Coordinates of C-alpha atoms in Angstrom, one line a residue:
X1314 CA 46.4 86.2 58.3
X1315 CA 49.8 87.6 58.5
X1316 CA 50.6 90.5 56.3
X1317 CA 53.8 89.6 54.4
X1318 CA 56.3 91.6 56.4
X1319 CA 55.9 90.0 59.2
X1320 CA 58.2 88.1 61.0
X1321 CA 58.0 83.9 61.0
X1322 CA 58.5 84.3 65.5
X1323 CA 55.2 85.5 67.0
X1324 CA 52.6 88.4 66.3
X1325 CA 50.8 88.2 69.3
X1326 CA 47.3 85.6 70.1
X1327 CA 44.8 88.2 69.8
X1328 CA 43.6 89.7 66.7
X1329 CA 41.1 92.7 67.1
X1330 CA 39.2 91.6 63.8
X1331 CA 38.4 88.2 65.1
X1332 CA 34.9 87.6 66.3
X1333 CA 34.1 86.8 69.5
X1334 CA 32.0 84.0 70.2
X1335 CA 29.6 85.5 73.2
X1336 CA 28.8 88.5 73.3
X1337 CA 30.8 91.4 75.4
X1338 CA 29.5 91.8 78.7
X1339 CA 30.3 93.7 81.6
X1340 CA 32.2 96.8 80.0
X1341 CA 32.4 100.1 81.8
X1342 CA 31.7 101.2 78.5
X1343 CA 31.5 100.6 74.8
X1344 CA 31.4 102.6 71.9
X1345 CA 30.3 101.8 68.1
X1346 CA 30.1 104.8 65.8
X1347 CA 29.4 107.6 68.5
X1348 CA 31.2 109.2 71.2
X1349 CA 32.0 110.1 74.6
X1350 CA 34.3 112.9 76.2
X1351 CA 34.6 113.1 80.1
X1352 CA 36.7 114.6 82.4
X1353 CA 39.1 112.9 84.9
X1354 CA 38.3 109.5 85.9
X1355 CA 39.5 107.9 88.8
X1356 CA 40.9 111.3 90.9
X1357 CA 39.4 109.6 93.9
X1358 CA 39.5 106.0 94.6
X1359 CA 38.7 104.0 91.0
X1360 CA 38.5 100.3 91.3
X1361 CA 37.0 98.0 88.3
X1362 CA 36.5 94.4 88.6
X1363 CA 35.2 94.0 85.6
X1364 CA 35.7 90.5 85.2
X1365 CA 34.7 89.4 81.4
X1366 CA 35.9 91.6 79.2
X1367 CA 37.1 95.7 78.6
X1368 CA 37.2 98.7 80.7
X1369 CA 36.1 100.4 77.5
X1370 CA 35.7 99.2 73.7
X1371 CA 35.8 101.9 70.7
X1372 CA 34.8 100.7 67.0
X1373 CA 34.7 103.5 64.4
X1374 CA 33.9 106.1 67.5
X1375 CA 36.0 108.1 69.9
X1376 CA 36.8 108.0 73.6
X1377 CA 38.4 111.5 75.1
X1378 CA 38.7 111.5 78.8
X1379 CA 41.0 113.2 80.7
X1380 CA 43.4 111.7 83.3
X1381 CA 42.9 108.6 84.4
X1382 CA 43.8 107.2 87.9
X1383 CA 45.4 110.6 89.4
X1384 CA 44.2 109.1 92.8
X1385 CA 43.6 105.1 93.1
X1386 CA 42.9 103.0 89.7
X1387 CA 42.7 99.6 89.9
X1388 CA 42.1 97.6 87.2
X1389 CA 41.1 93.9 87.8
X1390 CA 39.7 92.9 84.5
X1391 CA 40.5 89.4 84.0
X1392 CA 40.0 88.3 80.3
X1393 CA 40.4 90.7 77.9
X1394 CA 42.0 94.0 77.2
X1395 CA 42.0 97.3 79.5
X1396 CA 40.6 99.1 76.2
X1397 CA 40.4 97.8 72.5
X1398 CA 40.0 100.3 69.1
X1399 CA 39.1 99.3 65.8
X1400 CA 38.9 101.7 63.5
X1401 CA 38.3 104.6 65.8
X1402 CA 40.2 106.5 68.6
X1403 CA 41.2 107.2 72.3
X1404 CA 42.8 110.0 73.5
X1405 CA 43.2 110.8 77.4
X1406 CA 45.2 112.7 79.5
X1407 CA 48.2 111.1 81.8
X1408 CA 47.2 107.8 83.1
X1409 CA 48.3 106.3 86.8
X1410 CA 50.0 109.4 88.0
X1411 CA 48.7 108.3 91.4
X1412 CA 48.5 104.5 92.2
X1413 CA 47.4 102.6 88.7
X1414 CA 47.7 98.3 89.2
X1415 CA 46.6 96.5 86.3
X1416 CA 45.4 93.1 86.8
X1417 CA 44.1 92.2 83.7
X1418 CA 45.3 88.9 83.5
X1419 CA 44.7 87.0 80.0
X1420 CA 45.2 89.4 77.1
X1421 CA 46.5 93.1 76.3
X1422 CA 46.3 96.4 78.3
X1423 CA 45.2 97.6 75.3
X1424 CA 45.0 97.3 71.4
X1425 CA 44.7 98.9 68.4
X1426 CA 43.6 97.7 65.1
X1427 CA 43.7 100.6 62.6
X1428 CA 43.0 103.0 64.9
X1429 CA 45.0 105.4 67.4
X1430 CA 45.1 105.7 70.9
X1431 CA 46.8 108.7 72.0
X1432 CA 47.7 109.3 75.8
X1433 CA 49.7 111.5 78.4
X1434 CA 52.4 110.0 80.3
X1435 CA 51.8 106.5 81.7
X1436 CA 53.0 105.6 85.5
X1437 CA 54.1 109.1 87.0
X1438 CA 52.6 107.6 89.7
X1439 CA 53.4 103.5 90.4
X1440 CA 51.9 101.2 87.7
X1441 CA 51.8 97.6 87.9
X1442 CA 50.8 95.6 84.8
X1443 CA 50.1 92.2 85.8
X1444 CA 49.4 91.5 82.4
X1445 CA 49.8 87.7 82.6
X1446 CA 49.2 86.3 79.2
X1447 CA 50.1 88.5 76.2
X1448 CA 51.2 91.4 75.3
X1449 CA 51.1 95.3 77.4
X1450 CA 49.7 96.4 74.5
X1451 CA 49.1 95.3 70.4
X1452 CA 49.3 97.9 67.0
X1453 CA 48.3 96.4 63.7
X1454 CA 47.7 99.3 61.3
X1455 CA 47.2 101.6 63.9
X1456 CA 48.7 104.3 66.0
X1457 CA 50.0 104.6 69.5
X1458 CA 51.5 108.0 71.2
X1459 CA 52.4 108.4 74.8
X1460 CA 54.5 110.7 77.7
X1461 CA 56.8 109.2 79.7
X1462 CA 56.4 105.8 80.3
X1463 CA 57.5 104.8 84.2
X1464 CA 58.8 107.7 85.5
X1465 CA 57.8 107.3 88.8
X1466 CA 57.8 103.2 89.6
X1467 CA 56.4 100.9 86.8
X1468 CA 56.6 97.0 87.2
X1469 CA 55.7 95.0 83.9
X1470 CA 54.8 91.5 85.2
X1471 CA 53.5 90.4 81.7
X1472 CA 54.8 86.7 81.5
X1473 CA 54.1 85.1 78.1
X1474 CA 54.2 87.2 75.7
X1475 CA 55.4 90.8 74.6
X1476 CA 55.4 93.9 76.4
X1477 CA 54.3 95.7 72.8
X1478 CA 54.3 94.8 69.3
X1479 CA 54.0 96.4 66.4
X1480 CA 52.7 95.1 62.4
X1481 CA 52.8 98.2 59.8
X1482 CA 51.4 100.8 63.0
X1483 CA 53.4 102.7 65.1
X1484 CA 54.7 103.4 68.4
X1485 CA 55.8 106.8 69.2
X1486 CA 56.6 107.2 73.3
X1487 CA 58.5 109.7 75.7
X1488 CA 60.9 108.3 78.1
X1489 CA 60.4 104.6 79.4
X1490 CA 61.7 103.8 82.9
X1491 CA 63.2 107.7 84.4
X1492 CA 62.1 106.4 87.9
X1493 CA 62.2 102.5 88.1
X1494 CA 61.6 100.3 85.2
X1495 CA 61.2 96.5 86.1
X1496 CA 60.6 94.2 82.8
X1497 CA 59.5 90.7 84.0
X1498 CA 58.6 89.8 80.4
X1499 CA 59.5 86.1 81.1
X1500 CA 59.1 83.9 77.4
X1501 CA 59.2 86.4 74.9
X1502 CA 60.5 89.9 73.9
X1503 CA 60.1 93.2 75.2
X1504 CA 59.0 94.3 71.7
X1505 CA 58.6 93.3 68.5
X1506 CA 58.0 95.0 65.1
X1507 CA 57.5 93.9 61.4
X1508 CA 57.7 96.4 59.2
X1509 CA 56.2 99.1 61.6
X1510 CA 58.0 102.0 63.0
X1511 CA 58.7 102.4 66.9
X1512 CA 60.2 105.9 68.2
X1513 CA 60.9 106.4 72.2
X1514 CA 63.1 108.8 73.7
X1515 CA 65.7 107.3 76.5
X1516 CA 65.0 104.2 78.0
X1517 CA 66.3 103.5 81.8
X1518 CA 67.6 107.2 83.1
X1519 CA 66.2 105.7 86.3
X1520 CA 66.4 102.2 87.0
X1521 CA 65.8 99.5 84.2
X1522 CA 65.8 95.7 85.3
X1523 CA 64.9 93.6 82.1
X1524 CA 64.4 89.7 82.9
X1525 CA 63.2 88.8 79.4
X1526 CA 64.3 85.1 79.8
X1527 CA 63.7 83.3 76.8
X1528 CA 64.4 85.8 73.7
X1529 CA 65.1 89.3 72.7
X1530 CA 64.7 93.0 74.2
X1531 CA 63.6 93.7 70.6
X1532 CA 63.7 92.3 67.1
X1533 CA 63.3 94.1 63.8
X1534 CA 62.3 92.6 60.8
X1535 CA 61.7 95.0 58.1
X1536 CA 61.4 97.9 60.2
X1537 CA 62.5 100.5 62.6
X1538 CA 63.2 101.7 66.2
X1539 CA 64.7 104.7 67.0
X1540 CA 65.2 105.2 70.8
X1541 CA 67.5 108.1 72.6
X1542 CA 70.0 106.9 75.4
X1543 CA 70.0 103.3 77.0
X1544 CA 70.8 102.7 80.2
X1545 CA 72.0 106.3 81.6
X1546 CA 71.0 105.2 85.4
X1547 CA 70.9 101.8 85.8
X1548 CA 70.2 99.2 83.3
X1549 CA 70.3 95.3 83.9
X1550 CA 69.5 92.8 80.9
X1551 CA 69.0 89.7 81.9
X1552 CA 68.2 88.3 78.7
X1553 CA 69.4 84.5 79.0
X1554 CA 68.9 82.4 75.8
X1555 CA 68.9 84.8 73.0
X1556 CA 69.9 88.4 71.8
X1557 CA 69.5 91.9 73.4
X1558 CA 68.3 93.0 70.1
X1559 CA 68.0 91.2 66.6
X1560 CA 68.1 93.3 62.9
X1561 CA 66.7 91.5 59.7
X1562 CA 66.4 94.4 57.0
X1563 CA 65.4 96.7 59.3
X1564 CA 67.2 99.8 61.3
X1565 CA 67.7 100.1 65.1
X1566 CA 69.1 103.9 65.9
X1567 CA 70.0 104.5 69.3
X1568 CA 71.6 107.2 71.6
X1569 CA 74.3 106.1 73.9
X1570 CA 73.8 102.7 75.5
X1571 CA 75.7 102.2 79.0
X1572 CA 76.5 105.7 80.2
X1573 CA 75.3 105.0 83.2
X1574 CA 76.0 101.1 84.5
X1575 CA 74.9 98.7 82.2
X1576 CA 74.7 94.6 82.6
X1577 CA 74.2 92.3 79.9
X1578 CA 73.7 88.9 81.3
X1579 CA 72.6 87.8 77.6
X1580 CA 73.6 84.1 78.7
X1581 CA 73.5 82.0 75.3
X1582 CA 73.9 84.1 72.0
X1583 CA 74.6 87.5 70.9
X1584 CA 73.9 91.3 72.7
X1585 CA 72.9 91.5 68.5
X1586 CA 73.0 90.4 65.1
X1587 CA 72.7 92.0 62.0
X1588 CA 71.4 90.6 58.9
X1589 CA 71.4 92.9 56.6
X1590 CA 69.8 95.6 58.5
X1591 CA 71.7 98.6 60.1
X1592 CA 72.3 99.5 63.7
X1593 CA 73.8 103.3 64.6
X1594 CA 74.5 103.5 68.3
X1595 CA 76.0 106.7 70.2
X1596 CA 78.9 105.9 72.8
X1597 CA 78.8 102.1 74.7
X1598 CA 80.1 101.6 78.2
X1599 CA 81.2 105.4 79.0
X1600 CA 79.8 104.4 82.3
X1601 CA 79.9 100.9 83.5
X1602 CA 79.5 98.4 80.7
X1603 CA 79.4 94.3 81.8
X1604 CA 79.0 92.3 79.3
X1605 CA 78.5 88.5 80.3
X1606 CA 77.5 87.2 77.0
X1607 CA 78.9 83.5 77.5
X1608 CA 78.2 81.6 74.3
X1609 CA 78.6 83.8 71.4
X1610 CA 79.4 86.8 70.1
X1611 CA 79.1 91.0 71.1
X1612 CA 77.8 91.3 68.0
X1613 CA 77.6 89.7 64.1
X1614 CA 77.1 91.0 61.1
X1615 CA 76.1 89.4 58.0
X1616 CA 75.6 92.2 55.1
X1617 CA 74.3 94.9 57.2
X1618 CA 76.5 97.3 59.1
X1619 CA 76.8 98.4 62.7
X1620 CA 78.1 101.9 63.6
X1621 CA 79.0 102.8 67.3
X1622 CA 81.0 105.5 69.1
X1623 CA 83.4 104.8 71.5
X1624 CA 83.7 101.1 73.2
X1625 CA 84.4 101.6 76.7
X1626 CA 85.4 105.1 77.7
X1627 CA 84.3 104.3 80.8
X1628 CA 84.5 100.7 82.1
X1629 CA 83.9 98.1 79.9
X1630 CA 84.5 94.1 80.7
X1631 CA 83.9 91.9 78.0
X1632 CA 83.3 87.9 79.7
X1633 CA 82.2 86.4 76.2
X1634 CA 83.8 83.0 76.6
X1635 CA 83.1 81.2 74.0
X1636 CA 83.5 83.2 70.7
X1637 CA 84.2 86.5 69.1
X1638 CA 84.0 89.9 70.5
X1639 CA 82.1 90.7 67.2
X1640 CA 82.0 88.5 63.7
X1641 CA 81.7 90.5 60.7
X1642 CA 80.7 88.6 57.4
X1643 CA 80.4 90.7 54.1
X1644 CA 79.2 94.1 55.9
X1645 CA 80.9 96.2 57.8
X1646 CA 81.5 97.7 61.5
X1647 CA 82.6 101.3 62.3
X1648 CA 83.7 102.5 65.9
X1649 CA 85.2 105.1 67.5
X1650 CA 88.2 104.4 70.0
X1651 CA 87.6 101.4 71.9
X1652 CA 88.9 100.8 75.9
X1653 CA 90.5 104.8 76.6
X1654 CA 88.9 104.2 79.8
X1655 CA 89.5 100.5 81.0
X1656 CA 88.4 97.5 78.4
X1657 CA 89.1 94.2 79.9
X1658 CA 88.5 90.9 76.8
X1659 CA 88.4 88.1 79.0
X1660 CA 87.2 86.0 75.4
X1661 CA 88.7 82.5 76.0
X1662 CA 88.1 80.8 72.9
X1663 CA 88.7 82.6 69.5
X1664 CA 89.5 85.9 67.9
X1665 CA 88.7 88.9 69.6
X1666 CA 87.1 89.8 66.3
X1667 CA 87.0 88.1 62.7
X1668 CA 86.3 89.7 59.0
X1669 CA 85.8 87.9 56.5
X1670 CA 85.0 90.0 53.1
X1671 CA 83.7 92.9 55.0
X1672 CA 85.3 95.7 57.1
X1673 CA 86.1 96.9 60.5
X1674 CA 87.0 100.4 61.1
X1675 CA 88.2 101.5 64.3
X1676 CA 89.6 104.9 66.0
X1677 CA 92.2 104.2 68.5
X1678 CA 92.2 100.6 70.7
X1679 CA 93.4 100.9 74.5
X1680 CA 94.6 104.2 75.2
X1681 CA 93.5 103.4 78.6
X1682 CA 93.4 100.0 79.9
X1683 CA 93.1 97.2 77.6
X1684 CA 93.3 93.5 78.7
X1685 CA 93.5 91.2 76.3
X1686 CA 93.0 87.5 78.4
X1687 CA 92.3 85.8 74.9
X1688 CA 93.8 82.3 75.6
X1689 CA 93.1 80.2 72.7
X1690 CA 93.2 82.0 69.3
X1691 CA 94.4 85.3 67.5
X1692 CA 93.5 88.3 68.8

């Protein structure tokens, strides 16, 4: 059953509550009400082929380890999830800071019902998540804190489904993606929360390919994400049939987005929409800022409000073909100066922005290079 604040889209296809119908078999380990504390695991050469169900599985116990797969861990569990906690908890030192391939191929890396799983960083090494099915990993009422996230080489190959989401639980991670970050999160987002709370610190300093094809990089219902900078290396969204981010009643707050180069192929709708939620960014497109939206709009905003810095310090071409730069409906948009570095609108179809009974509030507008190659409407 969904609890009310979720979201109509997609929670994710496995529920820790849910009974299985066989019994587990094959785990490394499984915990009820007891515990287990080790050292390192996997300093040497670690390969499980567990092939039925977890690595581990906590109830109402507790898993402490400490790293896990400084040397060679490979993880080729095929059905279920890498670990799973109920009510209980996991805590282990860094994980992959060697060589760490996860092949578990129908369901999460891990979940966590109302419990917490609390970790080092994750991939100072090279991961590979070949998650195939569902989601990286799943919070209902539970906790999840990691490091860094991928700051040596991490490839997310998960195809169907999430790479997290979130119900009333939270998410609370380090830097995602300082070395090389590849999302090839095919059908769905690269996260999703309800009315949860997700806090990360900058995502893509290094390298930060996102190939979410089907919907968004994130949506937000009720709740909130709070990131630090986007995209200060090199950060390519590939998003194609829906938007980079969507806000119900929720909050996104971000750092800068764009300092470094930043492409948004976001194909058929918005980079976001705002219902009437609230997104506060820092600065966009002080780098290199491409934005090939080609339906729709930048941005909309119904009764919510969007607050930026600057637009395009640095570099910012704007190829939305089709509609406005940004739509605002009864709420309200506040930026700084927008194109003092070079700001080319290559909108061919209508405004480069519309109000109807809200506001815009801008500093100054092209005190660098500003193009406006608007052919068919007002600007």
């Amino acid at each position: 059953m969904k609890v009310p604040c979720v979201a109509a889209f997609l929670v994710g296809l496995l529920s820790l509550q849910s009974t299985r119908a066989a019994p587990l078999k094959k785990q490394l380990w499984s915990v009820g009400s007891g515990s287990v504390d080790t050292g390192n695991v996997g300093d040497g050469s670690f390969d499980d082929n567990n092939q039925n169900n977890q690595f581990w599985s906590v109830n109402s116990g507790s898993v402490e380890t400490g790293n896990v797969g400084d040397g060679s861990f490979d993880d080729n569990n095929q059905n279920n999830q890498f670990w799973s906690v109920d009510s209980g908890s996991v805590k282990t030192g860094n994980v992959g800071d060697g060589s760490f391939d996860d092949n578990n191929q129908n369901n999460q890396f891990w979940s966590v019902g109302s419990g917490s799983v609390d970790t080092g960083n994750v991939g100072d090494g090279s991961f590979d998540d070949n998650n195939q099915n569902n989601q990286f990993w799943r919070v209902g009422s539970g906790s999840v804190d990691t490091g860094n996230v991928g700051a040596g080489s991490f490839d997310d190959n998960n195809q169907n489904n999430q790479f997290w989401s979130v119900g009333s639980g939270s998410v609370d991670t380090g830097n995602v993606g300082d070395g090389s970050f590849d999302d090839n999160d095919k059908n769905n987002r690269y996260r999703k929360v309800d009315c949860a709370r997700l806090k990360n610190s900058n995502m893509g300093d290094g390298s930060f390919d996102d190939n979410n094809q089907n919907n968004q990089f994130w949506s937000v219902d009720s709740g909130s994400v709070k990131t630090g900078n986007v995209g200060d290396g090199s950060f390519d969204d590939n998003n194609q049939n829906n938007q980079f981010w969507s806000v119900g009643s929720g909050s996104v707050d971000t750092g800068n987005v764009g300092a470094g180069s930043f492409d948004d192929n976001n194909q058929n709708n918005q980079f976001w929409s705002v219902g009437s939620g609230r997104v506060d960014t820092g600065n966009v497109g002080a780098g290199s800022f491409d934005d090939n939206n080609q339906n729709n709009q930048f941005w909309s905003v119904e009764s919510g409000s969007v607050k930026t810095g600057n637009v395009g310090d640095g570099s910012f071409d704007d190829n939305n073909q089709n509609n406005q730069f940004w739509r605002v409906g009864s709420g309200s948009v506040d930026t700084g100066n927008v194109g003092a570095g070079s700001f080319d609108d290559n909108n061919q179809n209508n405004q480069f922005w519309s109000v109807d009974s809200g506001s815009v509030k801008t500093g100054n507008v092209g005190d660098g290079s500003f193009d406006d190659n608007n052919q068919n409407n007002q600007f």
